[in-house]
Amino acid sequence: MSWQTCCCGIVLGVAITCGAAEPSWIRKVPEADRVRTNPYDGQAEAIAAGSRLYANYCAQCHGSEALGRGKRPSLRSPEVQQATDGEIFWLLRNGNRRRGMPSWNSLPEPSRWQIVAYIKSLGDGPASKPVRETEGTQR
Amino acid sequence: MTIFQPVAVVGRASARMVLLLTALFIPIVCLAQEPLYFVTYSDYMEEPGNLDFTLKSLSGAPKYGNPFLSQTLELEYGVKGWWTTEVYLAGQHTSNDSTIFTGWRWENRFRPLPGEHFINPVFYVEYENVSFADKSLLEITGHDSVSDLLLTNAQGRSEVERSLEMKLILSSKARGWDISENFITEKDLNESEPWEFGYAMGVSRPLAMAARGKACVFCPENFAAGAELYGGLGTTDGFGLRATSHYLGPTIQLRIPYGPNITFSPNVGLNANSAGVLYRFDVSYEVQQIFHSRGAK
């Protein structure tokens, strides 16, 4: 095996590994959506509103602390926190129905940006691995 | 005729069961993002694992007929992100007559395309087993008219219609507006009757696009308003807008945070075949993440 073949194999292996680590939906995001910026980025009022919206709509699956529930992923994970605002907004709009993530397109666009602002305000949490929550959002 | 007797026998018991189930589940409430339409469907699908209870009430006082109150309990479950299934149990009370259980429906909605598009299609298939005494008016098809509401309960409950209903649901979102159109077709499975057709369309929008930072109940983002138009389109033997009924009405919805959604609409009949005014009132509440494998990632 030549060194060129070996290098190509390593590069390919790293690429595949990185690709596997990346959530599959991120690869579907068009570039125009990926680079969109959040009009509410860092605004305390919007983050507070996003927190309320998150509790209403998102906590049922991702947990009240956004650490994930069961197989539903943590939103404090590096994969999510390193995603751009535009990528998360795209996911909220389109969902990932085959994987159980519904579309939230029925929420107005400003409300979805507020949720993005809240999610990005969480930062990397202690657990990127989903944890089982005992406290529920069921009422 | 004997096949119709069980419906008549279980009528009162089932009507009580509908009321009992409603009372039992009232305290279990959560916010849902479902739209405010009564007849029209949008591309909204129940979130996987969530079970939504809706009590649909309809009251009317048709000319030459007795005032009535129809109540339908709807149980909607999100099986998958692309598949929602529902069961309906319907009953009605007619003044100077009686209170009866009128039948059930099983509905499935499928969303074939992943992602959001300019127009989002949803396929709808429903099996109905309802008596002619049903006054829920969940859709208008064929030559449905106000005369159907004039039957006494004894006359109506003696015949049960088993039918297959299909809809093509088209829905778009633009600048906070929801615009939905439904094309309806129904086939009676009992008899060799022609295919019946109907339509429904609706537009709606939240009163505020962005949420507030502080919790509130009566703030604009918790309200949505819109309008709905629906009616029949005749049958394969006589297609068209005539000899059937049509209704138009404004709709308003309050989504109480951590509480139920409450929706109200007065529907005005648009021609002589329609009842004068129908008043529709819904209360819905959602139980989150039950029966679900949590297999998503």
PDB file of C-alpha atoms in Angstrom, chain A residues 40 45 48-49 52-53 55-57 60-61 69-73 93-94 96-111 114 132 137-139, chain B residues 27-33 45 47-48 50 81-82 111-112 115-116 173 206 208-216 221 255 258 288-290 292 294-297:
ATOM      1  CA  TYR A  40     -32.739  38.524  18.713  1.00  0.00           C
ATOM      2  CA  GLU A  45     -36.000  39.905  26.683  1.00  0.00           C
ATOM      3  CA  ALA A  48     -36.720  35.110  28.473  1.00  0.00           C
ATOM      4  CA  ALA A  49     -39.491  34.791  25.892  1.00  0.00           C
ATOM      5  CA  ARG A  52     -41.200  30.378  28.014  1.00  0.00           C
ATOM      6  CA  LEU A  53     -41.712  29.048  24.523  1.00  0.00           C
ATOM      7  CA  ALA A  55     -41.036  25.242  28.338  1.00  0.00           C
ATOM      8  CA  ASN A  56     -44.310  25.120  26.402  1.00  0.00           C
ATOM      9  CA  TYR A  57     -43.211  23.332  23.275  1.00  0.00           C
ATOM     10  CA  GLN A  60     -41.706  17.708  26.711  1.00  0.00           C
ATOM     11  CA  CYS A  61     -39.044  15.925  24.631  1.00  0.00           C
ATOM     12  CA  ARG A  69     -34.818  12.701  27.649  1.00  0.00           C
ATOM     13  CA  GLY A  70     -34.436   9.084  26.696  1.00  0.00           C
ATOM     14  CA  LYS A  71     -33.048   9.107  23.175  1.00  0.00           C
ATOM     15  CA  ARG A  72     -34.042  12.725  22.565  1.00  0.00           C
ATOM     16  CA  PRO A  73     -30.799  14.661  22.377  1.00  0.00           C
ATOM     17  CA  ARG A  93     -38.866  25.146  10.587  1.00  0.00           C
ATOM     18  CA  ASN A  94     -38.431  21.827   8.803  1.00  0.00           C
ATOM     19  CA  ASN A  96     -36.726  15.895  11.172  1.00  0.00           C
ATOM     20  CA  ARG A  97     -39.911  13.878  10.996  1.00  0.00           C
ATOM     21  CA  ARG A  98     -38.267  10.530  10.297  1.00  0.00           C
ATOM     22  CA  ARG A  99     -36.364  10.928  13.567  1.00  0.00           C
ATOM     23  CA  GLY A 100     -39.341  12.202  15.555  1.00  0.00           C
ATOM     24  CA  MET A 101     -38.570  15.929  15.495  1.00  0.00           C
ATOM     25  CA  PRO A 102     -41.731  17.764  14.414  1.00  0.00           C
ATOM     26  CA  SER A 103     -41.803  20.920  12.363  1.00  0.00           C
ATOM     27  CA  TRP A 104     -42.573  24.038  14.389  1.00  0.00           C
ATOM     28  CA  ASN A 105     -43.462  26.031  11.329  1.00  0.00           C
ATOM     29  CA  SER A 106     -46.823  26.849  12.839  1.00  0.00           C
ATOM     30  CA  LEU A 107     -45.025  29.060  15.347  1.00  0.00           C
ATOM     31  CA  PRO A 108     -44.398  32.541  13.929  1.00  0.00           C
ATOM     32  CA  GLU A 109     -40.869  33.191  12.728  1.00  0.00           C
ATOM     33  CA  PRO A 110     -39.990  35.693  15.492  1.00  0.00           C
ATOM     34  CA  SER A 111     -41.038  33.149  18.120  1.00  0.00           C
ATOM     35  CA  GLN A 114     -36.587  33.563  20.306  1.00  0.00           C
ATOM     36  CA  ARG A 132     -33.257  10.038  31.825  1.00  0.00           C
ATOM     37  CA  THR A 137     -43.587  18.090  31.872  1.00  0.00           C
ATOM     38  CA  GLN A 138     -46.754  16.074  31.931  1.00  0.00           C
ATOM     39  CA  ARG A 139     -49.491  17.748  33.804  1.00  0.00           C
TER      40      ARG A 139
ATOM     41  CA  PRO B  27     -57.170  18.386  34.683  1.00  0.00           C
ATOM     42  CA  ILE B  28     -54.441  17.043  32.385  1.00  0.00           C
ATOM     43  CA  VAL B  29     -53.683  20.026  30.286  1.00  0.00           C
ATOM     44  CA  CYS B  30     -50.815  21.239  28.174  1.00  0.00           C
ATOM     45  CA  LEU B  31     -50.258  23.687  25.388  1.00  0.00           C
ATOM     46  CA  ALA B  32     -50.533  22.477  21.825  1.00  0.00           C
ATOM     47  CA  GLN B  33     -49.690  24.266  18.613  1.00  0.00           C
ATOM     48  CA  MET B  45     -49.441  16.836  12.859  1.00  0.00           C
ATOM     49  CA  GLU B  47     -46.192  15.681  18.069  1.00  0.00           C
ATOM     50  CA  PRO B  48     -45.057  12.045  18.305  1.00  0.00           C
ATOM     51  CA  ASN B  50     -48.582  13.240  22.518  1.00  0.00           C
ATOM     52  CA  GLY B  81     -43.745  12.690  12.933  1.00  0.00           C
ATOM     53  CA  TRP B  82     -45.486  11.920   9.640  1.00  0.00           C
ATOM     54  CA  ARG B 111     -47.578  13.667   5.600  1.00  0.00           C
ATOM     55  CA  PRO B 112     -45.680  12.298   2.603  1.00  0.00           C
ATOM     56  CA  GLY B 115     -39.388  19.248   5.375  1.00  0.00           C
ATOM     57  CA  GLU B 116     -41.382  22.369   4.701  1.00  0.00           C
ATOM     58  CA  LYS B 173     -47.362  29.406   5.801  1.00  0.00           C
ATOM     59  CA  PRO B 206     -51.584  34.773  15.750  1.00  0.00           C
ATOM     60  CA  ALA B 208     -48.644  38.742  17.918  1.00  0.00           C
ATOM     61  CA  MET B 209     -45.653  37.192  16.198  1.00  0.00           C
ATOM     62  CA  ALA B 210     -43.162  37.340  19.051  1.00  0.00           C
ATOM     63  CA  ALA B 211     -43.666  36.195  22.615  1.00  0.00           C
ATOM     64  CA  ARG B 212     -43.205  38.367  25.674  1.00  0.00           C
ATOM     65  CA  GLY B 213     -40.584  37.737  28.283  1.00  0.00           C
ATOM     66  CA  LYS B 214     -43.084  37.604  31.133  1.00  0.00           C
ATOM     67  CA  ALA B 215     -45.738  34.971  31.545  1.00  0.00           C
ATOM     68  CA  CYS B 216     -49.238  36.149  30.787  1.00  0.00           C
ATOM     69  CA  GLU B 221     -49.362  36.026  21.337  1.00  0.00           C
ATOM     70  CA  ARG B 255     -54.059  29.261  24.009  1.00  0.00           C
ATOM     71  CA  TYR B 258     -49.976  25.310  30.578  1.00  0.00           C
ATOM     72  CA  GLN B 288     -47.483  14.823  26.479  1.00  0.00           C
ATOM     73  CA  GLN B 289     -45.275  11.857  25.757  1.00  0.00           C
ATOM     74  CA  ILE B 290     -47.368   8.881  26.711  1.00  0.00           C
ATOM     75  CA  HIS B 292     -44.149   6.511  23.218  1.00  0.00           C
ATOM     76  CA  ARG B 294     -38.842   7.752  22.696  1.00  0.00           C
ATOM     77  CA  GLY B 295     -36.971   6.317  19.770  1.00  0.00           C
ATOM     78  CA  ALA B 296     -36.098   9.607  18.170  1.00  0.00           C
ATOM     79  CA  LYS B 297     -32.704  11.111  18.187  1.00  0.00           C
TER      80      LYS B 297
END
